PDB file of C-alpha atoms in Angstrom:
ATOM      1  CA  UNK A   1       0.000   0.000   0.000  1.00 39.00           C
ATOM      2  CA  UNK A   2       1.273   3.375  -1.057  1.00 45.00           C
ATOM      3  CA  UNK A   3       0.798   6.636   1.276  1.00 45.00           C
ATOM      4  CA  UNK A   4       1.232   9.811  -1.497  1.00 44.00           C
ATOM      5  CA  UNK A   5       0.765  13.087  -0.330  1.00 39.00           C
ATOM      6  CA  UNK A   6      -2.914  13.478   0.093  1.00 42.00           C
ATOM      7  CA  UNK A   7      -2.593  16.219  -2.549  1.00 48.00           C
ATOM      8  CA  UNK A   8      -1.511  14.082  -4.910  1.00 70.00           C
ATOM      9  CA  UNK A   9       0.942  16.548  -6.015  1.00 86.00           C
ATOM     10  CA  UNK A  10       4.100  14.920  -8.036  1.00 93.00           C
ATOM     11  CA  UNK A  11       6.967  13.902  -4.947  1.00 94.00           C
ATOM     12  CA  UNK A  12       9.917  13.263  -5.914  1.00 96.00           C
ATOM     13  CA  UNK A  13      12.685  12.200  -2.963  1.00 96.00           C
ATOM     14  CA  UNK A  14      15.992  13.472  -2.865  1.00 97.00           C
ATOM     15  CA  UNK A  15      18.756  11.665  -1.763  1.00 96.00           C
ATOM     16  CA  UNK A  16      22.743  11.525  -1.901  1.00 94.00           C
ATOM     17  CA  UNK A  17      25.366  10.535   0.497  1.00 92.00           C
ATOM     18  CA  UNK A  18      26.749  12.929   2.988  1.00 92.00           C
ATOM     19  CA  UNK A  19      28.751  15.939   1.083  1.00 91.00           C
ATOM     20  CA  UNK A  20      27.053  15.277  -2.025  1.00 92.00           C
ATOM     21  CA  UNK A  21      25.769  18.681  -2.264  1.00 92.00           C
ATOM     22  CA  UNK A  22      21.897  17.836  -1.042  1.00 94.00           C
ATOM     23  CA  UNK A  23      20.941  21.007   0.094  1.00 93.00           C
ATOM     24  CA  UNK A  24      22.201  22.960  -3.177  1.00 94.00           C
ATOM     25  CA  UNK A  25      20.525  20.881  -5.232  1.00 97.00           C
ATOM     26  CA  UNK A  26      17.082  21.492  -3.167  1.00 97.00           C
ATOM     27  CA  UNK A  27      17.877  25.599  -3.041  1.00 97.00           C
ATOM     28  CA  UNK A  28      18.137  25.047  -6.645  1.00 97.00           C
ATOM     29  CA  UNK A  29      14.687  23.302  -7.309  1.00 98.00           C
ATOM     30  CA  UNK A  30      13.270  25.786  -4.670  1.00 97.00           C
ATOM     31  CA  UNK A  31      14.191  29.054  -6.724  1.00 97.00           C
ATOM     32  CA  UNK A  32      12.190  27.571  -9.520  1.00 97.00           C
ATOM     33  CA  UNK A  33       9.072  26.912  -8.002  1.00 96.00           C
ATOM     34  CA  UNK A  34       9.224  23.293  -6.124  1.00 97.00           C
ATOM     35  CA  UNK A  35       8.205  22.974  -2.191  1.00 97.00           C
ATOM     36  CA  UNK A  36      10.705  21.626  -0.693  1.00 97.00           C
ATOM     37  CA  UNK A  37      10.281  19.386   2.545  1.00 97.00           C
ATOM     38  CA  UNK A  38      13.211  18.874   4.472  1.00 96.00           C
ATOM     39  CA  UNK A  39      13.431  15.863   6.634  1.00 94.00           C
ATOM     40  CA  UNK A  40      16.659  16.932   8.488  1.00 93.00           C
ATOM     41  CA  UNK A  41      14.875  19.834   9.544  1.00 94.00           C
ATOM     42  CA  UNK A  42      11.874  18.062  10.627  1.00 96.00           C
ATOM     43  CA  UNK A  43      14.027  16.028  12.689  1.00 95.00           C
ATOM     44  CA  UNK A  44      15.886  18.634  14.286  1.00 95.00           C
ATOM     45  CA  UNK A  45      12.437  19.908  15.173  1.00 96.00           C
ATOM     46  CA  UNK A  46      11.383  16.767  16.623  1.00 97.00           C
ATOM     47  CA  UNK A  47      14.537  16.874  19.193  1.00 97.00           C
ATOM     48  CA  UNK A  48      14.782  20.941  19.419  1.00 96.00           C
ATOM     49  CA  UNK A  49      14.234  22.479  23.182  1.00 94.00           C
ATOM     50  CA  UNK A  50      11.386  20.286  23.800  1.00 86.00           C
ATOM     51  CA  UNK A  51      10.606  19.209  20.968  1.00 95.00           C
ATOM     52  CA  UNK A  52       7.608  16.620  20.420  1.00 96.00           C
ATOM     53  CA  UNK A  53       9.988  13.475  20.009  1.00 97.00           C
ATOM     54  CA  UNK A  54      11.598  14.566  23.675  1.00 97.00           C
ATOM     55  CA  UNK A  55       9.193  12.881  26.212  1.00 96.00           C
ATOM     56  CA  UNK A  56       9.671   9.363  24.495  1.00 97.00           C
ATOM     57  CA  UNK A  57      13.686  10.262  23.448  1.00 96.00           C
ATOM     58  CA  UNK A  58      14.126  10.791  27.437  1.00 96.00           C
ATOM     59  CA  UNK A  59      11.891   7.623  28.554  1.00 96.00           C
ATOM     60  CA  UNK A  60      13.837   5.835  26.359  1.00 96.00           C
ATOM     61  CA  UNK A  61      17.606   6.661  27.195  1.00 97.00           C
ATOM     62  CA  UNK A  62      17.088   9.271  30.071  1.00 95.00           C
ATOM     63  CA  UNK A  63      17.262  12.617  31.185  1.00 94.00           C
ATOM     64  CA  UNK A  64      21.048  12.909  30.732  1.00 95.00           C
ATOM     65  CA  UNK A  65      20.251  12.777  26.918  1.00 96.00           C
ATOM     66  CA  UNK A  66      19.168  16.339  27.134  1.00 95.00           C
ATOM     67  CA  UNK A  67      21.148  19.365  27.148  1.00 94.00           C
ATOM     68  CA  UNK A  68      20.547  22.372  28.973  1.00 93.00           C
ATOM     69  CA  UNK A  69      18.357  23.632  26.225  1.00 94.00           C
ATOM     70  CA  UNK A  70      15.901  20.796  26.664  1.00 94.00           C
ATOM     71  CA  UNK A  71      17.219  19.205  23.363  1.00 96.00           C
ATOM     72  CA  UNK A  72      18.269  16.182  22.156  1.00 97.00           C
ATOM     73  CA  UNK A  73      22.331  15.857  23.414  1.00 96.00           C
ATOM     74  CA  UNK A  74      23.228  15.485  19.833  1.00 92.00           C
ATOM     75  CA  UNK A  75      27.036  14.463  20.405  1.00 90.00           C
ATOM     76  CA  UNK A  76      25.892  12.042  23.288  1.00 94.00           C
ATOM     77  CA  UNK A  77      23.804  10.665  21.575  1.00 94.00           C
ATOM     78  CA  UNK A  78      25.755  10.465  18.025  1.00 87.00           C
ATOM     79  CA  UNK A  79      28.400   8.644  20.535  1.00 90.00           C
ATOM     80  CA  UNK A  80      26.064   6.121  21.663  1.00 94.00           C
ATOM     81  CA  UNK A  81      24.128   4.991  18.641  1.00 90.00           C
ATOM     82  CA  UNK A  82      27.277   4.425  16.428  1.00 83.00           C
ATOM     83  CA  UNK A  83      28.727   2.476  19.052  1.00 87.00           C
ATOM     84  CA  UNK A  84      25.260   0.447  20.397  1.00 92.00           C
ATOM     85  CA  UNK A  85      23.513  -0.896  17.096  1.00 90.00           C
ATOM     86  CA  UNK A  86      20.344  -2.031  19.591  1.00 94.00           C
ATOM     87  CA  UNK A  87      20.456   2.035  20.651  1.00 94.00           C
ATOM     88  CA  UNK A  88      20.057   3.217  17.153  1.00 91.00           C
ATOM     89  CA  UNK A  89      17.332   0.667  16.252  1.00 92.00           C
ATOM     90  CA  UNK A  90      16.004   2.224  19.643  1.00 95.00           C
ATOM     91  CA  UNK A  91      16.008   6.031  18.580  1.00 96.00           C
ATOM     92  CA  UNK A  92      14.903   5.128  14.688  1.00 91.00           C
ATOM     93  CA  UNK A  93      11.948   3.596  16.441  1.00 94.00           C
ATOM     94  CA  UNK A  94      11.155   7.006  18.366  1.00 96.00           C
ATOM     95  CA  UNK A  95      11.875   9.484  15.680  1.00 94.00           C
ATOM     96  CA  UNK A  96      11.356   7.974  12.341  1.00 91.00           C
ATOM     97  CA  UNK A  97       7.638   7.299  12.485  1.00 92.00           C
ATOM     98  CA  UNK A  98       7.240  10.884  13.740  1.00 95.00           C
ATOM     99  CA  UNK A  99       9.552  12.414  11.114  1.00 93.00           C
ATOM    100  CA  UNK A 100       7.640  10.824   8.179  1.00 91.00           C
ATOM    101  CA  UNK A 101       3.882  11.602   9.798  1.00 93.00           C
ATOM    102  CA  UNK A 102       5.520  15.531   9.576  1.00 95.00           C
ATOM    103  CA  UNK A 103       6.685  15.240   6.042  1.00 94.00           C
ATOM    104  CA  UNK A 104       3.695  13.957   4.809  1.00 91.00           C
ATOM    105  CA  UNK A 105       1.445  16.568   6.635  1.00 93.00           C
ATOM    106  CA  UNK A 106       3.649  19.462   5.189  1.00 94.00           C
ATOM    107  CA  UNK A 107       3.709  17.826   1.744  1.00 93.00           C
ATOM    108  CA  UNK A 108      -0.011  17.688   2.020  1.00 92.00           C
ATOM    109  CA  UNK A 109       0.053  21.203   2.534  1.00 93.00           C
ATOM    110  CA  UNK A 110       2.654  22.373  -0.153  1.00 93.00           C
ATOM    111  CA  UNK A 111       2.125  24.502  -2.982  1.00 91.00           C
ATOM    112  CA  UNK A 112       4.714  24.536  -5.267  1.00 92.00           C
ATOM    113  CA  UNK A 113       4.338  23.106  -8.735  1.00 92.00           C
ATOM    114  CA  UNK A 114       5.751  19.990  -7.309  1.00 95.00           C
ATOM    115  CA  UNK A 115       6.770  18.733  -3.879  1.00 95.00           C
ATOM    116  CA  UNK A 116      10.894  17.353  -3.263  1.00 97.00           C
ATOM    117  CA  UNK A 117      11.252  15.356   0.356  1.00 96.00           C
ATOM    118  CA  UNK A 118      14.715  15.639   0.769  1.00 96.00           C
ATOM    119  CA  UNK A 119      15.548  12.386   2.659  1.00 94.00           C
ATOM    120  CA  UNK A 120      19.254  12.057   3.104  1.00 89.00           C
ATOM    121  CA  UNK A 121      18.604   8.475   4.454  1.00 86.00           C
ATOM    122  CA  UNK A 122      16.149   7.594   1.577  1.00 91.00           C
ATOM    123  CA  UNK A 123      18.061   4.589   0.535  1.00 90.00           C
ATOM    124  CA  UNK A 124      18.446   3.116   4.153  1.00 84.00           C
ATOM    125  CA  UNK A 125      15.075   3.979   5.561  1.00 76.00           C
ATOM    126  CA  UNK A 126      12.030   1.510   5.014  1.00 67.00           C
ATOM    127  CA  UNK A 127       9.408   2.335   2.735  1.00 80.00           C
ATOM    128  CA  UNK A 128      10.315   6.007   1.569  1.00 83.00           C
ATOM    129  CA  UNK A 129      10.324   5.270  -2.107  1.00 82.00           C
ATOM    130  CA  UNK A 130       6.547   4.045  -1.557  1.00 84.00           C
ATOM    131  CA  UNK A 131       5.587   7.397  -0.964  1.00 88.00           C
ATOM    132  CA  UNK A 132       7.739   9.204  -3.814  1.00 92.00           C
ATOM    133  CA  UNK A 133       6.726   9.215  -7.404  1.00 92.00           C
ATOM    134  CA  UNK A 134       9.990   9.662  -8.300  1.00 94.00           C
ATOM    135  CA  UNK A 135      13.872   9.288  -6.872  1.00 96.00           C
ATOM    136  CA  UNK A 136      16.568  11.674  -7.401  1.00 97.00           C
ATOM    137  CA  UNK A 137      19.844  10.988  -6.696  1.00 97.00           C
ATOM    138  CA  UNK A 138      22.737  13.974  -6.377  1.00 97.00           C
ATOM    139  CA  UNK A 139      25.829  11.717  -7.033  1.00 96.00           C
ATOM    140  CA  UNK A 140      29.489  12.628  -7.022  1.00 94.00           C
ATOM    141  CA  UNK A 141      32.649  10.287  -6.698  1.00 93.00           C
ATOM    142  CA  UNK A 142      33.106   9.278  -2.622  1.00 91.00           C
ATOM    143  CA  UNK A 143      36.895  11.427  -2.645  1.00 92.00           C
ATOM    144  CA  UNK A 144      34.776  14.125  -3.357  1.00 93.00           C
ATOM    145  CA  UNK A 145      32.411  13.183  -0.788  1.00 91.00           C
ATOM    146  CA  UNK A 146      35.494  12.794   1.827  1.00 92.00           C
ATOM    147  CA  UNK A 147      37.086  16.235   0.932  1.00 92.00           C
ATOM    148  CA  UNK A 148      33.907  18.166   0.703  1.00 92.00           C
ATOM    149  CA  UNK A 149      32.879  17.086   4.119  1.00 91.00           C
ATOM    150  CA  UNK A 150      36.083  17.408   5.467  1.00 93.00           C
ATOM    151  CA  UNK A 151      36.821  20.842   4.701  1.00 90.00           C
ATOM    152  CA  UNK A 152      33.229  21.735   6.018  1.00 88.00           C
ATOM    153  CA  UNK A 153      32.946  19.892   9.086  1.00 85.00           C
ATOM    154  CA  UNK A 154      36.317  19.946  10.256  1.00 86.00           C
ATOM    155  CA  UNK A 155      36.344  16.216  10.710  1.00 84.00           C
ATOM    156  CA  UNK A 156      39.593  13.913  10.517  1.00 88.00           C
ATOM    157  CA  UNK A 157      39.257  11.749   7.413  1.00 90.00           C
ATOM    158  CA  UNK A 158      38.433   8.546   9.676  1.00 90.00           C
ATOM    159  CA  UNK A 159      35.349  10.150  11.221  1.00 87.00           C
ATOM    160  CA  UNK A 160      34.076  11.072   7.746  1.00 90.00           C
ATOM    161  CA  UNK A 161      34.817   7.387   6.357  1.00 91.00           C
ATOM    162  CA  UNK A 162      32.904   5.789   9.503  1.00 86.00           C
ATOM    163  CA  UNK A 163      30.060   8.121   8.474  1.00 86.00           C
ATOM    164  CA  UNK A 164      30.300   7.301   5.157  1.00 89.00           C
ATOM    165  CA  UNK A 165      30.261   3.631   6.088  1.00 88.00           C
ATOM    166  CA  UNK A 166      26.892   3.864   8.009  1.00 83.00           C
ATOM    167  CA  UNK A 167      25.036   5.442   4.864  1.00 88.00           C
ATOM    168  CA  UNK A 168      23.831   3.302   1.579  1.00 90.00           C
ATOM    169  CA  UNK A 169      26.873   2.814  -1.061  1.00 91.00           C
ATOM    170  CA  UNK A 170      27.357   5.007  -3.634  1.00 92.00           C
ATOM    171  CA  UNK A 171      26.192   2.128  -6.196  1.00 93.00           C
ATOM    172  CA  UNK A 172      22.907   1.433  -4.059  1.00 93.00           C
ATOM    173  CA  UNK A 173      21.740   4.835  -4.163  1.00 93.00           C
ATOM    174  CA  UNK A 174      22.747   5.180  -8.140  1.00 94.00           C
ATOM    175  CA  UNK A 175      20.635   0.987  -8.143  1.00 93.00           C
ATOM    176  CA  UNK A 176      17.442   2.932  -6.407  1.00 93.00           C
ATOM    177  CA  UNK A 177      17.746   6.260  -8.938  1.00 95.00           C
ATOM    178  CA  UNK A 178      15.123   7.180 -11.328  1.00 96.00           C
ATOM    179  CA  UNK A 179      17.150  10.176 -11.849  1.00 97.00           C
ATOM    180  CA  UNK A 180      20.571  11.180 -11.205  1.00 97.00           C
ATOM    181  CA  UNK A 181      22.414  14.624 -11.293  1.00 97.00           C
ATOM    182  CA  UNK A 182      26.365  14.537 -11.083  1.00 96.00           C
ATOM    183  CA  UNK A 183      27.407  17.394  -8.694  1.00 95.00           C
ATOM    184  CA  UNK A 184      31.471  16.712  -9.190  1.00 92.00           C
ATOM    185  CA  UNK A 185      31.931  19.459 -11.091  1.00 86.00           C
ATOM    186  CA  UNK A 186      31.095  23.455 -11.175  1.00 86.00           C
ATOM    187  CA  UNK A 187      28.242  24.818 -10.544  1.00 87.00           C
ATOM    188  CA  UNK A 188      27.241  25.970 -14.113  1.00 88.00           C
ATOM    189  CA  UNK A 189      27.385  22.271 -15.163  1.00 90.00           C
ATOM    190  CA  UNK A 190      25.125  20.986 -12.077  1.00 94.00           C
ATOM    191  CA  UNK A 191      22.690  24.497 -12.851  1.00 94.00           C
ATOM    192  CA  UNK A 192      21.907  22.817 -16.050  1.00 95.00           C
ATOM    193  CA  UNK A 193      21.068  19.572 -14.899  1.00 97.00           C
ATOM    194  CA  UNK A 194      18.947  21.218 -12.428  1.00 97.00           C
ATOM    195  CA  UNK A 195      17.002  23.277 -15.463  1.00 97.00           C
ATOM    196  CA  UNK A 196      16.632  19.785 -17.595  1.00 97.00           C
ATOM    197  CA  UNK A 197      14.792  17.948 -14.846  1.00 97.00           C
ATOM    198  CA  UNK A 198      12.671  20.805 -13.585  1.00 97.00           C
ATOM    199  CA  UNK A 199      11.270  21.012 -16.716  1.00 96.00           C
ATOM    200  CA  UNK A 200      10.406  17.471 -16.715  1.00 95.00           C
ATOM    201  CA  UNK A 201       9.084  17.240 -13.120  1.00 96.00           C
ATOM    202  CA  UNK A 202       7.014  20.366 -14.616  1.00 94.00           C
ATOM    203  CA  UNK A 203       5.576  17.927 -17.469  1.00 92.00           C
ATOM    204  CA  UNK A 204       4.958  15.043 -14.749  1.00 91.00           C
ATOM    205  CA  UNK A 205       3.221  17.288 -12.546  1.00 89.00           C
ATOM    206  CA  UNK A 206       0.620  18.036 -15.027  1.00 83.00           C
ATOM    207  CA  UNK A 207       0.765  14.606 -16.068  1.00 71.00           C
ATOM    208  CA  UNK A 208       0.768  15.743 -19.983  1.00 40.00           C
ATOM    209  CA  UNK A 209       3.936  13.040 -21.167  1.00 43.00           C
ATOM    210  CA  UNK A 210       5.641   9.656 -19.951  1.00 48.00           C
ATOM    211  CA  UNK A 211       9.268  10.278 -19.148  1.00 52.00           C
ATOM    212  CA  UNK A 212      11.922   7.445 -18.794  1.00 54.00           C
ATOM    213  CA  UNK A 213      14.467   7.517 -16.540  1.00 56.00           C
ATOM    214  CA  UNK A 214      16.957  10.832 -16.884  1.00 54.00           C
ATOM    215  CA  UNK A 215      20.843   9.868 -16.193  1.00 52.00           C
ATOM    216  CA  UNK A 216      21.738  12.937 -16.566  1.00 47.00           C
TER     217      UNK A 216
END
């Protein structure tokens, strides 16, 4: 059984492997008319200063998973889930019911020409392609990845690799793709990309013409 937005707007998720440029590609859609629902945000919501995921987070693993702020302890937490695989099956159970009842609600509501869920964790987590028309993957080579995240984060290369490692592979996110978009290069080249495929969400959305699969 598929849940679609109740709007039954075109939804298309968008996915890619940490430092593969998620968020540009989503400012990019945004500018020309898409809704964009962010799940990361949604989830930072969830586990902000009391957030609504809090009271089961902190029956769950405690009150010392808090911070002053009333938020999730993000590092503690981070800490304990990479190193207690029964802890992050634990937390997934909390939050990610109650991250996709939120992005379904606000893709309800959208009202773009089309609706994008960016889902970093698309690949990895249950039945999001069920409730996507459509899967776009922003791909570049894993180096890229590693030095992109790197230089932003400030991590040592091993951190980045072990979060790397926890994510889908590069080739099972390019296996679950209707659509890719190769963000290795400049921004000109990945603009155009972007251009091409709005135009042909555009054409889905009004459901005028069958489009195969764009490797672009």
């Amino acid at each position: 059984m598929q849940h679609k937005p109740v709007n039954k707007k075109f939804t298309i998720g968008l996915t890619g492997g940490i430092g593969s440029g998620k968020s540009l590609v989503a400012d990019m859609f945004a500018a020309r008319g898409a809704s964009i629902v962010d799940t990361d945000q949604i989830a930072h919501s969830l586990t902000g200063p009391h957030g609504a995921a809090m009271p089961a987070l902190l029956a769950a693993f405690g009150p010392g998973f808090a911070d002053a702020s009333g938020a999730m302890d993000r590092a503690r937490m981070r800490a304990l889930v990479f190193s207690d695989p029964q802890a992050k099956q634990r937390l997934e159970a909390i939050l990610h019911p109650r991250i996709r009842e939120a992005t379904m609600a606000a893709a309800a509501m959208a009202e773009g020409d089309y609706v994008m869920l960016a889902v970093p964790l698309l690949v990895e987590s249950g039945n999001w392609k069920e409730r996507v028309d459509r899967v776009l993957v922003v791909d570049c080579p894993e180096e890229v990845q590693l030095a992109r995240v790197m230089a932003r984060n400030g991590l040592a290369e091993a951190q980045v690799r072990a979060i790397m490692a926890n994510q889908a592979s590069r080739q099972q996110r390019l296996e679950a793709a209707d659509d890719i978009v190769d963000n290795s290069g400049e921004i000109a080249a990945l603009e155009a990309q972007i251009a091409r495929l709005h135009d042909l969400y555009l054409a889905f959305s009004v459901r005028t013409i069958t489009i195969p699969s764009q490797r672009l």
